Coordinates of N, CA and C in Angstrom, one line a residue:
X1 N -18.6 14.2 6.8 CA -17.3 14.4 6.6 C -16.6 13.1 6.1
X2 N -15.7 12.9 5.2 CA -15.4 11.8 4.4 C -14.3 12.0 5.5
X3 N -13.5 10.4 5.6 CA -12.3 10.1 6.4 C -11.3 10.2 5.7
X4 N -10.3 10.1 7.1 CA -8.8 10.9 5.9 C -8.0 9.5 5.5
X5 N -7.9 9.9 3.8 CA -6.8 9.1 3.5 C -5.5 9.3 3.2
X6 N -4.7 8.0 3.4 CA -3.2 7.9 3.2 C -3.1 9.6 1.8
X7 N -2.2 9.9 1.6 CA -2.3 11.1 0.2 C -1.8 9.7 -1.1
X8 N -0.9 8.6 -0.3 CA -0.3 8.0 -1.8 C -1.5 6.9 -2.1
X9 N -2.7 6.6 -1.1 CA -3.4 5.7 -1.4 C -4.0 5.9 -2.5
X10 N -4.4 7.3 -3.1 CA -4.8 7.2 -4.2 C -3.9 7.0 -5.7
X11 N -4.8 5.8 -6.7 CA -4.5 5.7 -7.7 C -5.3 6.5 -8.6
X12 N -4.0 6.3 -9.9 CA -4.4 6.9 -11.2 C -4.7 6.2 -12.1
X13 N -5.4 6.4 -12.9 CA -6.1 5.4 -13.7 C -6.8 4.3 -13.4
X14 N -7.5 4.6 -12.3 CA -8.8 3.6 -11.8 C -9.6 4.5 -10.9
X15 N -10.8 3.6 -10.6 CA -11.5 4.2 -9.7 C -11.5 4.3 -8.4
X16 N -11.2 5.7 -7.6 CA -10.9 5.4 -6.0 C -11.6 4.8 -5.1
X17 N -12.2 4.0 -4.8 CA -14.0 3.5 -4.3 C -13.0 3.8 -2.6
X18 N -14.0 3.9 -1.6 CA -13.8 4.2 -0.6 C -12.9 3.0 0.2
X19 N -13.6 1.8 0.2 CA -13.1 0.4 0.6 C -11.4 0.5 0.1
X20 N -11.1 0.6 -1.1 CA -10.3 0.8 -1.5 C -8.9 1.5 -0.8
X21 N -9.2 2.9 -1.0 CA -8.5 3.8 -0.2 C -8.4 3.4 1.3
X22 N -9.6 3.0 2.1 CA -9.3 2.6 3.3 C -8.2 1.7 3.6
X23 N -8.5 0.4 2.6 CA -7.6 -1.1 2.5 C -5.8 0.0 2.4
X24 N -5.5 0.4 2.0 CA -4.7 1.0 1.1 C -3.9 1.9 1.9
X25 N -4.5 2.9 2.7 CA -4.6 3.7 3.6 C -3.9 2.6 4.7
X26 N -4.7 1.4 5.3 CA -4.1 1.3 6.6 C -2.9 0.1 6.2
X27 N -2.6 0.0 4.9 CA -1.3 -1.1 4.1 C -0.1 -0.4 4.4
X28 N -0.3 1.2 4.0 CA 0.6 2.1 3.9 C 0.5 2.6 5.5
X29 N 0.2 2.7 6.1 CA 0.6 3.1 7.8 C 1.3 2.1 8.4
X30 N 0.8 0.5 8.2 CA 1.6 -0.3 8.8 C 2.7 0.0 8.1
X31 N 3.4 0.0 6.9 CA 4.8 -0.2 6.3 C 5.3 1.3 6.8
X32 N 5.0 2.0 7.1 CA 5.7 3.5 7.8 C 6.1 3.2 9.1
X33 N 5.1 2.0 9.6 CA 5.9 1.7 11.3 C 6.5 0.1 11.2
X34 N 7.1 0.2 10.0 CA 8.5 -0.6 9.9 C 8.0 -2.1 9.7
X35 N 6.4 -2.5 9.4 CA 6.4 -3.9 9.1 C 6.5 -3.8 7.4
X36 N 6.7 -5.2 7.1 CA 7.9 -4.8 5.3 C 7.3 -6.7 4.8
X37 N 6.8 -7.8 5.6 CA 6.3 -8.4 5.1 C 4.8 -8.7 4.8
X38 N 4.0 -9.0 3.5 CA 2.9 -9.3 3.4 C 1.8 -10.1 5.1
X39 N 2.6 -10.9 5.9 CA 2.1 -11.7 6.6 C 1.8 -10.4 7.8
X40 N 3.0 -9.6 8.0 CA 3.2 -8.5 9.1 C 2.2 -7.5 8.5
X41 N 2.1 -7.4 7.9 CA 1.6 -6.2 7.6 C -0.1 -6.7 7.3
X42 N -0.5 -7.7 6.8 CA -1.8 -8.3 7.4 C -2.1 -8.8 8.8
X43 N -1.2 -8.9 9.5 CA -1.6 -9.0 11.1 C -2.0 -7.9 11.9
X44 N -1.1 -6.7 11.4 CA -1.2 -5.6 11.9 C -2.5 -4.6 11.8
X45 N -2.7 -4.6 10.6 CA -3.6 -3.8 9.8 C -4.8 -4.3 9.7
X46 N -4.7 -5.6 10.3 CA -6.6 -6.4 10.4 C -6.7 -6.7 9.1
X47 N -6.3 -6.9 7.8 CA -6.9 -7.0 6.5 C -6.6 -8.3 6.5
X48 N -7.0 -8.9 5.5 CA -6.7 -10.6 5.5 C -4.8 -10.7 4.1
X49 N -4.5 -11.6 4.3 CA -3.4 -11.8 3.8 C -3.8 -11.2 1.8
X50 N -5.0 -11.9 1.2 CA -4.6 -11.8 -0.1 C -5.6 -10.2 -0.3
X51 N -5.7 -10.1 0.5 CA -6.2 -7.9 0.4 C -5.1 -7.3 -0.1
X52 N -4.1 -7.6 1.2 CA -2.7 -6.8 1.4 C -2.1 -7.3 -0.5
X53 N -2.0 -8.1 -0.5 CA -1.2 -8.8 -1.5 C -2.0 -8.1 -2.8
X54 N -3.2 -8.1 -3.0 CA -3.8 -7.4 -3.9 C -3.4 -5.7 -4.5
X55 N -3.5 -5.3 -3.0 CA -3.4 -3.7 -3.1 C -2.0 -3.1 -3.0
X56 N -1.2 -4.4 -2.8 CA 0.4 -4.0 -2.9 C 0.8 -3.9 -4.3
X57 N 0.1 -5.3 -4.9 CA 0.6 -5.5 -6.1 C -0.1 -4.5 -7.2
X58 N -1.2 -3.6 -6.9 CA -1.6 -2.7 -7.5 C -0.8 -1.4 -7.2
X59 N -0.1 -1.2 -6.5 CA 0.6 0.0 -5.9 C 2.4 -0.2 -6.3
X60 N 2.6 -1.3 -6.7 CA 3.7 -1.8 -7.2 C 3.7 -1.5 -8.6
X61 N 2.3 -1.5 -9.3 CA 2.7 -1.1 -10.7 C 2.1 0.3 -10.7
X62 N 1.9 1.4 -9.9 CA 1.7 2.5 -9.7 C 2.9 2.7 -9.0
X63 N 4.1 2.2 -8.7 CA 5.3 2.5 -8.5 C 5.5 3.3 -7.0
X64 N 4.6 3.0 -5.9 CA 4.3 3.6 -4.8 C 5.3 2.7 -3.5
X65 N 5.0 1.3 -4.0 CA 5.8 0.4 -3.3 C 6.8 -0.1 -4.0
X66 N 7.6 -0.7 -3.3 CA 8.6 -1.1 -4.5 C 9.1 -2.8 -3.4
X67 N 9.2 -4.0 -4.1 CA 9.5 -4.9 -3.3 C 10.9 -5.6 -3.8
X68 N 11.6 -6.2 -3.0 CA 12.7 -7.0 -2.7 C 12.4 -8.6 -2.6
X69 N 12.4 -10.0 -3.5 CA 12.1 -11.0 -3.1 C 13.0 -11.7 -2.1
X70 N 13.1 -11.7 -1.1 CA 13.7 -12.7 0.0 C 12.7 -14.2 0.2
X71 N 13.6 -15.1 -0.8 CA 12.7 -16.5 -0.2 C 11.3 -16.0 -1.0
X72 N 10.7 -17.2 0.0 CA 9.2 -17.1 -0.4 C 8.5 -15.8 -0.6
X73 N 8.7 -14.5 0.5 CA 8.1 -13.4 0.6 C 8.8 -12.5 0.4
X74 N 8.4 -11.5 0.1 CA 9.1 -10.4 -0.5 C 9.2 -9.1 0.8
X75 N 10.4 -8.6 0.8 CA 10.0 -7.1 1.5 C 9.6 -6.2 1.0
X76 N 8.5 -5.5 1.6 CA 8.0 -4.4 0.4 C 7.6 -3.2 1.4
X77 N 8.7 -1.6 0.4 CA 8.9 -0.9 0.7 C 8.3 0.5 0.1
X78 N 7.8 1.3 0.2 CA 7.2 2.7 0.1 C 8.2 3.0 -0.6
X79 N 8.3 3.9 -2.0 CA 9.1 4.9 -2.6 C 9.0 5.5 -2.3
X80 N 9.7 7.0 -3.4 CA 9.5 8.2 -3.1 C 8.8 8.7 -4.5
X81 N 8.9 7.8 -5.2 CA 8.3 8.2 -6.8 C 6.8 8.4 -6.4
X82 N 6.0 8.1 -5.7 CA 5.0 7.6 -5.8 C 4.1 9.2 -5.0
X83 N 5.1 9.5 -4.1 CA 4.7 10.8 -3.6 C 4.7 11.7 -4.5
X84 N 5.9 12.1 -5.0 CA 6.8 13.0 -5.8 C 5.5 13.4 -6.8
X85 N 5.0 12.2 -7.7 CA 4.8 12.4 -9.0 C 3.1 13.6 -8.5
X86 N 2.3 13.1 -7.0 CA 1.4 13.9 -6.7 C 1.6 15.5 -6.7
X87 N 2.9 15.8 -6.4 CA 3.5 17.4 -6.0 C 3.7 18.0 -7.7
X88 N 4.1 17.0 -8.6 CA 4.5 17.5 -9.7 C 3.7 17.8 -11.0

């Protein structure tokens, strides 16, 4: 039985590889329990800091995340486009 992923972890227009959707999957659980920085949200989530940063920034031009630059680090937030466009 394949493990459950996040629904918005998957992208469009590339290939889903498992690793992938996992990384992606536990990026997007931490930012639902309110951590919003790259550093928080690799502490949380066990992934190393330039994972997080990779698969945000892939999910940011998939329009899933959406970030805010504060200073050095940015806050980055879950849309709603990103769900939406799966239902439609």
């Amino acid at each position: 039985m394949s493990p459950a992923y996040h629904p918005r972890a998957y992208m469009t227009g590339m290939r889903n590889v498992s690793r992938g959707l996992t990384s992606r999957t536990k990026i997007l659980e931490t930012m639902e329990q309110g951590r919003t920085r790259i550093s928080e949200i690799s502490e949380k989530s066990k992934l190393g800091p330039a994972c997080v940063n990779y698969h945000l920034k892939l999910m940011l031009q998939q329009k899933i995340v959406h970030v805010v630059q504060t200073g050095r680090e940015g806050r980055w937030t879950p849309t709603k486009y990103g769900q939406e466009k799966l239902f439609t």
